[in-house]
Coordinates of C-alpha atoms in Angstrom, one line a residue:
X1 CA 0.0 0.0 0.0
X2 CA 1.1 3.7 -0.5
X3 CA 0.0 6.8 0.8
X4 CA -1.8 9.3 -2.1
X5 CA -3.3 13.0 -2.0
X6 CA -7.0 13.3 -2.2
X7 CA -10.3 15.4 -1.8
X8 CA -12.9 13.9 0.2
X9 CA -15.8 14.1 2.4
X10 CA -16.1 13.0 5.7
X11 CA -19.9 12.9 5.4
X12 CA -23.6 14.1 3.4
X13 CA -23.4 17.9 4.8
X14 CA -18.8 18.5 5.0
X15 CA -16.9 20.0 2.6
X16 CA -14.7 18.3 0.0
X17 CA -11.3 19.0 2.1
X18 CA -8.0 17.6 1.3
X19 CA -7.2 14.0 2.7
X20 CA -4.4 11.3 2.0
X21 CA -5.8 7.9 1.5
X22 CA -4.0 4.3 0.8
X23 CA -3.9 3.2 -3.2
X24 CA -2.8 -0.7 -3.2
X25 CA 0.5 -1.3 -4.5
X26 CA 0.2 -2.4 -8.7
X27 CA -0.4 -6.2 -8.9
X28 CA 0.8 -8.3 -12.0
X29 CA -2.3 -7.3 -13.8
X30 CA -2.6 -3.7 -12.5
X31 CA -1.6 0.1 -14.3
X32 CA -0.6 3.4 -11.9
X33 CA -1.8 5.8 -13.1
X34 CA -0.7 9.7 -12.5
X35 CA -4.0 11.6 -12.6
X36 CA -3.5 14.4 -14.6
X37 CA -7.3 15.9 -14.7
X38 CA -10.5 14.5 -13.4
X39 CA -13.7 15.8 -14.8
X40 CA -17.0 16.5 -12.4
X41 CA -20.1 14.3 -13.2
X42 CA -23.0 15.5 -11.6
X43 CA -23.3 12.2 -10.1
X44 CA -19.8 12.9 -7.7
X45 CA -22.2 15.7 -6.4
X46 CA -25.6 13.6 -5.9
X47 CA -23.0 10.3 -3.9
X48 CA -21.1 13.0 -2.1
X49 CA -24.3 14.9 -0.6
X50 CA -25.6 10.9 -0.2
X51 CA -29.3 12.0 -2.5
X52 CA -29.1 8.7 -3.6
X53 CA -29.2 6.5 0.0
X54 CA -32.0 4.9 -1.2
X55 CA -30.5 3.0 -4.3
X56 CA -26.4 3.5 -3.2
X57 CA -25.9 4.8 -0.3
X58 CA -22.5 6.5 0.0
X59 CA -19.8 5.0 2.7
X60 CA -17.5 7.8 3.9
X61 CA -14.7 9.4 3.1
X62 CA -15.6 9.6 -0.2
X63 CA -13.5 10.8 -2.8
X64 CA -15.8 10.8 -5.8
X65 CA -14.3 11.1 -9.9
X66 CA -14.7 8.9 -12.6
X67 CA -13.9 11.1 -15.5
X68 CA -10.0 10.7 -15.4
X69 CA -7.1 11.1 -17.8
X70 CA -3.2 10.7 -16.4
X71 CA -0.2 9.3 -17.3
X72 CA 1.1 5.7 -16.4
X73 CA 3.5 5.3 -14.1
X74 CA 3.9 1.8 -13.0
X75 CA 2.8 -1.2 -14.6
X76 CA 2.5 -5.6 -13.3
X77 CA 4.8 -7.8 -14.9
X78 CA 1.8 -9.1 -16.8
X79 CA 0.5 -5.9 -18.2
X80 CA 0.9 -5.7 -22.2
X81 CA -1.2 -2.5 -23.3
X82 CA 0.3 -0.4 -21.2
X83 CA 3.8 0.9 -20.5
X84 CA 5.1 3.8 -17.9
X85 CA 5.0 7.3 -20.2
X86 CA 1.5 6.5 -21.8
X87 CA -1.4 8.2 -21.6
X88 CA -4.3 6.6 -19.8
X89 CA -7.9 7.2 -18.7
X90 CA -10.7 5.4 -16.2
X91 CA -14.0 5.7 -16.0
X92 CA -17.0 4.8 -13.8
X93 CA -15.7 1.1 -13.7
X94 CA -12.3 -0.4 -12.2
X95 CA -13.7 -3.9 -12.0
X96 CA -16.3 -6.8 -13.1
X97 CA -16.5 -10.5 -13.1
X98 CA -15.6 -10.8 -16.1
X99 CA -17.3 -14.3 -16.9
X100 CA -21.1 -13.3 -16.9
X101 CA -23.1 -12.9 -19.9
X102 CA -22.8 -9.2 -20.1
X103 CA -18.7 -9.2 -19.5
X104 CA -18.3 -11.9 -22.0
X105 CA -20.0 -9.4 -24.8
X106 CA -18.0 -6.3 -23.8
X107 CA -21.0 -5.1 -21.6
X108 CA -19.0 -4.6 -18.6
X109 CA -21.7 -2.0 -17.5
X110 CA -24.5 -4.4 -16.9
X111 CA -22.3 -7.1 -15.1
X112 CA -24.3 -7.5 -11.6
X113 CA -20.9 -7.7 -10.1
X114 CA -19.3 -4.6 -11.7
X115 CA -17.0 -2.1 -9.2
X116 CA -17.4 1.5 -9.4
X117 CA -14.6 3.9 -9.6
X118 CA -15.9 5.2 -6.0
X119 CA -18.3 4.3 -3.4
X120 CA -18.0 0.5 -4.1
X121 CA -16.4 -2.6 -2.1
X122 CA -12.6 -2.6 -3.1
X123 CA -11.7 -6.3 -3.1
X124 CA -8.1 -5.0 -2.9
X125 CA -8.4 -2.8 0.2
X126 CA -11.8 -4.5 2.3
X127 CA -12.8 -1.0 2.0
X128 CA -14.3 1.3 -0.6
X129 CA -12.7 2.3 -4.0
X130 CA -12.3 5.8 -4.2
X131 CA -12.0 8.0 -7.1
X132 CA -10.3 10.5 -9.2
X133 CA -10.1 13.4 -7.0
X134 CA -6.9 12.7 -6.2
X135 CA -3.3 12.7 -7.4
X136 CA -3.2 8.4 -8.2
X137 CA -5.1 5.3 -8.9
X138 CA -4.4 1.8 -9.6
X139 CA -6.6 -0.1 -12.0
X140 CA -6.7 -3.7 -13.7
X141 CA -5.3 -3.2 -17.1
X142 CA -9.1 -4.6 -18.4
X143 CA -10.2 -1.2 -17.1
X144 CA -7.8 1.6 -18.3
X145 CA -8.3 3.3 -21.6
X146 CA -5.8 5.1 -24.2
X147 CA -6.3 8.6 -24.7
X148 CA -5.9 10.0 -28.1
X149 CA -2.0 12.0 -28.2
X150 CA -3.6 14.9 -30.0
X151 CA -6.8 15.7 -27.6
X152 CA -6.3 18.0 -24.7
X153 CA -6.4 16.1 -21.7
X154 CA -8.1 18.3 -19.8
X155 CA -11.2 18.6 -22.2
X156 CA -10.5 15.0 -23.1
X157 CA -11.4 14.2 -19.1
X158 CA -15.4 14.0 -19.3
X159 CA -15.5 11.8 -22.2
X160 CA -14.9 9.1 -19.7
X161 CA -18.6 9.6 -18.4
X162 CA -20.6 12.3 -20.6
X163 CA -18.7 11.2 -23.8
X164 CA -19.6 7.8 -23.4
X165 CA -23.0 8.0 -22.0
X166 CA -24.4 10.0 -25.3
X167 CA -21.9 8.2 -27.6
X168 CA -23.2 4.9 -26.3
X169 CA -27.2 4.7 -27.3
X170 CA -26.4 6.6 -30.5
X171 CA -23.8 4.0 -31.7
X172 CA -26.3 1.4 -30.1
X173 CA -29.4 3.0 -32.6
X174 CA -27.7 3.5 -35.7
X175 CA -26.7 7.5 -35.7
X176 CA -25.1 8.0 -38.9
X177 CA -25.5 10.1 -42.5
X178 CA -28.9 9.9 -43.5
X179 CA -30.6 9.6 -40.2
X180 CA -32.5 12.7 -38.2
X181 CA -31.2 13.0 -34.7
X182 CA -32.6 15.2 -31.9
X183 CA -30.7 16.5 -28.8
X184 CA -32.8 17.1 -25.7
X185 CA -30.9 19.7 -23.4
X186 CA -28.0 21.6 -23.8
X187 CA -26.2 20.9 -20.6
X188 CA -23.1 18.5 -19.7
X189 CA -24.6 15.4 -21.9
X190 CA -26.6 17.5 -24.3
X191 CA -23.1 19.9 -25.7
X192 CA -21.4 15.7 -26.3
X193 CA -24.4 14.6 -27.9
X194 CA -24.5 17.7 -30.2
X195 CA -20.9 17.0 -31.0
X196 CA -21.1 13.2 -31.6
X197 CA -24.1 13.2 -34.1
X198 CA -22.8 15.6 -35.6
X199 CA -19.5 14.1 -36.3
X200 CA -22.0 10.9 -37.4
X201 CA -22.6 13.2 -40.2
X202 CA -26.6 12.8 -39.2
X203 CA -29.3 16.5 -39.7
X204 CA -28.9 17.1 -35.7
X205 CA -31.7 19.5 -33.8
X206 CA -31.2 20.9 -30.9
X207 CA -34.1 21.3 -28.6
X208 CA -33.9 23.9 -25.8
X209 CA -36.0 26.1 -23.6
X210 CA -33.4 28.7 -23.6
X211 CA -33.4 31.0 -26.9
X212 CA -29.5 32.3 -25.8
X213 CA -28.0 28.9 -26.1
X214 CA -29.1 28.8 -30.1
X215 CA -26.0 30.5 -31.1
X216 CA -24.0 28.3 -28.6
X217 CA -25.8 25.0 -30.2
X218 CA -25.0 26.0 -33.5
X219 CA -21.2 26.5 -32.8
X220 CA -21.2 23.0 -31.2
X221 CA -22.8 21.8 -35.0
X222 CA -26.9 22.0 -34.6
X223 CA -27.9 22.2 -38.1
X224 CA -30.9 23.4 -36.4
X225 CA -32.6 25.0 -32.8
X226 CA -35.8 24.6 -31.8
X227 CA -37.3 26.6 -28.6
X228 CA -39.1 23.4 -27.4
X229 CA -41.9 25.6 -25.3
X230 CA -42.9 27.2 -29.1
X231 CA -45.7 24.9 -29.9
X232 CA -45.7 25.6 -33.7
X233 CA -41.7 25.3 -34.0
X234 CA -42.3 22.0 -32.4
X235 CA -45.3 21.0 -34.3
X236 CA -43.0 21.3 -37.6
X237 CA -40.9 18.8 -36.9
X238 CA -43.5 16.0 -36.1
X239 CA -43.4 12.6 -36.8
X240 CA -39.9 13.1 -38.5
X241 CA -37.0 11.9 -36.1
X242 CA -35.2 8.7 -36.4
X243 CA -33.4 8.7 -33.0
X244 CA -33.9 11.7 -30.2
X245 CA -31.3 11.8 -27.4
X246 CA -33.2 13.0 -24.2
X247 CA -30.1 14.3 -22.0
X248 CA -32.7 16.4 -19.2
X249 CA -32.9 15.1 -15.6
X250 CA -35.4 18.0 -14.6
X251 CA -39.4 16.9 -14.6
X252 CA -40.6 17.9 -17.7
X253 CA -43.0 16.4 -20.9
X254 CA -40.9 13.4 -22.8
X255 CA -44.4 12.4 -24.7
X256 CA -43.8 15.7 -27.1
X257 CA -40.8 14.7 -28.1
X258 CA -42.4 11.5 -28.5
X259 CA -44.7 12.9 -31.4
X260 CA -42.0 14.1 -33.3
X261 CA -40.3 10.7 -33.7
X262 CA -40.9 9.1 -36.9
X263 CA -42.2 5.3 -37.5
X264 CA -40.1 3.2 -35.7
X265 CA -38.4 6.1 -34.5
X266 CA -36.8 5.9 -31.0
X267 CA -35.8 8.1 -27.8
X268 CA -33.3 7.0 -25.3
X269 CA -33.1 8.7 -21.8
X270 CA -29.5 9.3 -20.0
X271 CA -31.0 12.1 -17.8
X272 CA -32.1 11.1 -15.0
X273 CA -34.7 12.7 -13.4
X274 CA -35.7 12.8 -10.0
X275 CA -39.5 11.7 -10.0
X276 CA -41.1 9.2 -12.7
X277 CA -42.1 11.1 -15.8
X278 CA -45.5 10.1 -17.4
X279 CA -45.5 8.3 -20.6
X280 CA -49.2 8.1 -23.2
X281 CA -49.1 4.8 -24.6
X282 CA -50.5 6.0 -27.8
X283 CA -47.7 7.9 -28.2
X284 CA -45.9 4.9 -28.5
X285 CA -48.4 2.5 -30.5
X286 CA -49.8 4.6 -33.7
X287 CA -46.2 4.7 -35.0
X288 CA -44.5 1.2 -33.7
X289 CA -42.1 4.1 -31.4
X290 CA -40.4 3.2 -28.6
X291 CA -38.8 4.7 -25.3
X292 CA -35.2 3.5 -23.9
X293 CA -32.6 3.6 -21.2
X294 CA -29.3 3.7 -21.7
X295 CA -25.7 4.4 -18.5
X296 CA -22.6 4.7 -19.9
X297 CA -20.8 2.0 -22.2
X298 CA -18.3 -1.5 -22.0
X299 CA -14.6 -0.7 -22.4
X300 CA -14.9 -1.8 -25.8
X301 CA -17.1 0.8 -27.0
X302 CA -15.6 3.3 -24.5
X303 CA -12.4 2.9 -26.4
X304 CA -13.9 3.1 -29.9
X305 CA -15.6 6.2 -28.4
X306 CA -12.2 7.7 -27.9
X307 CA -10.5 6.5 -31.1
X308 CA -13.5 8.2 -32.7
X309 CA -12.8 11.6 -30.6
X310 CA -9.0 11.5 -31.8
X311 CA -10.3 10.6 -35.0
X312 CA -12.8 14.0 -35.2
X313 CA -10.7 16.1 -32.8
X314 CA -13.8 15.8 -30.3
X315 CA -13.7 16.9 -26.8
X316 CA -16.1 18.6 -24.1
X317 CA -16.4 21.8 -23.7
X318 CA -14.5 22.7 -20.1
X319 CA -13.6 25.6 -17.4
X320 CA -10.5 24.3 -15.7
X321 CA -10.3 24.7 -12.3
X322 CA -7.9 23.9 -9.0
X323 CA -9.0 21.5 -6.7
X324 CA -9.0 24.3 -3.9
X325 CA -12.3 25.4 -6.2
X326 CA -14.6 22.1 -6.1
X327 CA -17.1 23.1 -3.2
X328 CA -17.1 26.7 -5.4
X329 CA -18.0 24.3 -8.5
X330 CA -20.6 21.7 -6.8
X331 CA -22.9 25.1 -5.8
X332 CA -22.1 26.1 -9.6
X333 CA -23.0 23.3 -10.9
X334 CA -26.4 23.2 -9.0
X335 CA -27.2 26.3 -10.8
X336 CA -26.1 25.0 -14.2
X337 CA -23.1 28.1 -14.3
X338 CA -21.1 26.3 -16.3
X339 CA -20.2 25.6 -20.1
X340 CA -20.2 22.6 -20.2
X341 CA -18.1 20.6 -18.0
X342 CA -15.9 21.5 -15.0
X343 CA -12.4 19.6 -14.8
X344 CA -9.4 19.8 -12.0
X345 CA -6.3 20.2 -12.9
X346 CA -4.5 18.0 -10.2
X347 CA -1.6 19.3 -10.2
X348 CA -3.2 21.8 -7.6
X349 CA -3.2 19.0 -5.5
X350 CA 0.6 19.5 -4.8
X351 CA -0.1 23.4 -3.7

């Protein structure tokens, strides 16, 4: 074991504050990784302030982050991808079983044993795994990632999480040239999902409730804006969409974005909103439509999602910030001040 810098809290209601915690020394199998920068997911702020006890309840400390790039500095003697000097990234997972159905398809995300970057039971330690939010991690080779040389590593961060969650369903449905794709929210999710069908080379919409992000939506590469609370702007693109990427996790109507999807047209949700949202069935019948879930992606895909950002130059959209700043940036990010993505620069770890 070895001793490593960190932000954590001590419980629902304290302060991220700086911390050391113990990282296991590398086994045979296992990459160290410098972190470098760590994006923050919305979901570091809902397990840190414990708003989802119901489903995971959060064991403290916690030092959240899955959403991070860094540079290898150690590898196990059995390690082959990797060597000390590369780049490297981790996202929400560090571990599965790697023999269930799902693991054996590349669908590490839906193996019932999967480990979470943070706030899940470290085989390793008997304790919890924690996060990015601090200056190293050690990971099973299975689980680290190479990042593109030519992305910026900071922006490069939250395609470990955002990139991956909207890259995901759209691969999943078929997003290409050809196809009509809509974007629900401009936010976090909505400005990668903007980027990604757009790179697809599909005719992407935009839909927002906020007329000063249409300049902003068209910069990312909307080919067109709608103001979704405009009735007759909505009302001209019915029954037209091939694929509509609902990235909201505020309450609001999904069955009108329902009516604009085309015959065998779908919508996937990756927002998650607090309280059930209502659903018409005939919404769904006169047209064959359907309504889907989708988390973030296997390793597989997670890499091709990366090689496909290198590919396109793609990135998010981020405000770099010091560590010192993350209680700052959790109350930002509550009020949605931020375009689009925050992500530490850990090297403000050291001050």
């Amino acid at each position: 074991m070895f001793n490593a810098r960190a932000y954590s809290a001590t419980s629902s209601t304290s302060p991220l504050a700086s911390t050391t915690i113990a990282r296991r020394d590398p086994t045979e199998n296992d990459v160290q990784i410098e972190i470098l920068f760590c994006g923050i997911c919305h979901s570091d702020l809902h397990t840190v302030r414990n708003e989802w006890a119901a489903v995971m309840p959060t064991v403290y400390p916690c030092v959240p982050g899955h959403e991070i790039v860094g540079r290898v500095t150690k590898v196990g003697s059995a390690v082959t991808g990797f060597k000390p000097g590369d780049l490297a990234g981790v996202g929400c997972l560090v571990d599965s079983d790697g023999t269930c159905p799902a693991c054996k398809e590349g669908l590490e995300q839906f193996c019932p044993g999967m480990t979470l970057t943070y706030n899940s039971p470290d085989k390793h330690t008997g304790g919890v795994t924690y996060g990015g939010y601090s200056d190293s991690i050690v990971v099973d080779q299975r689980f680290a990632l190479h990042i593109p040389a030519n992305l910026d590593l900071a922006a490069a961060a939250p395609l470990l999480c955002a990139g991956i969650t909207t890259y995901s369903p759209m691969h999943h449905w078929g997003v290409g040239a050809g196809k009509k794709v809509g974007i629900v929210g401009l936010g976090g999710l909505g400005h990668m999902g903007v980027k990604f069908a757009h790179a697809m080379g599909a005719h992407t919409v935009v839909f927002t409730t906020s007329p000063s992000k249409v300049e902003d939506a068209i910069r990312l590469g909307a080919d067109e804006v709608v103001i979704s609370r405009d009735a007759a702007q909505m009302q001209k693109h019915a029954n037209s969409f091939d694929f509509i990427l609902d990235c909201v996790s505020a309450d609001h109507d999904i069955n009108a974005y329902i009516q604009l999807l085309g015959r065998d047209g779908n919508m996937t949700l990756v927002g998650a909103p607090e309280k059930p949202l209502s659903l018409s069935s005939f919404g769904l019948i006169f047209g064959r439509k359907s309504v889907s879930g989708s988390p973030i992606g296997g390793l597989k895909e997670t890499q091709e999602m990366l090689d496909f950002c290198g590919e396109h130059n793609i990135t998010s959209d981020v405000e770099v910030i010091a560590i010192q700043q993350v209680n700052e940036a959790y109350e930002r990010l509550l009020k949605a001040d931020v375009k689009y993505r925050f992500s530490i620069d850990m090297a403000s770890l050291k001050s």
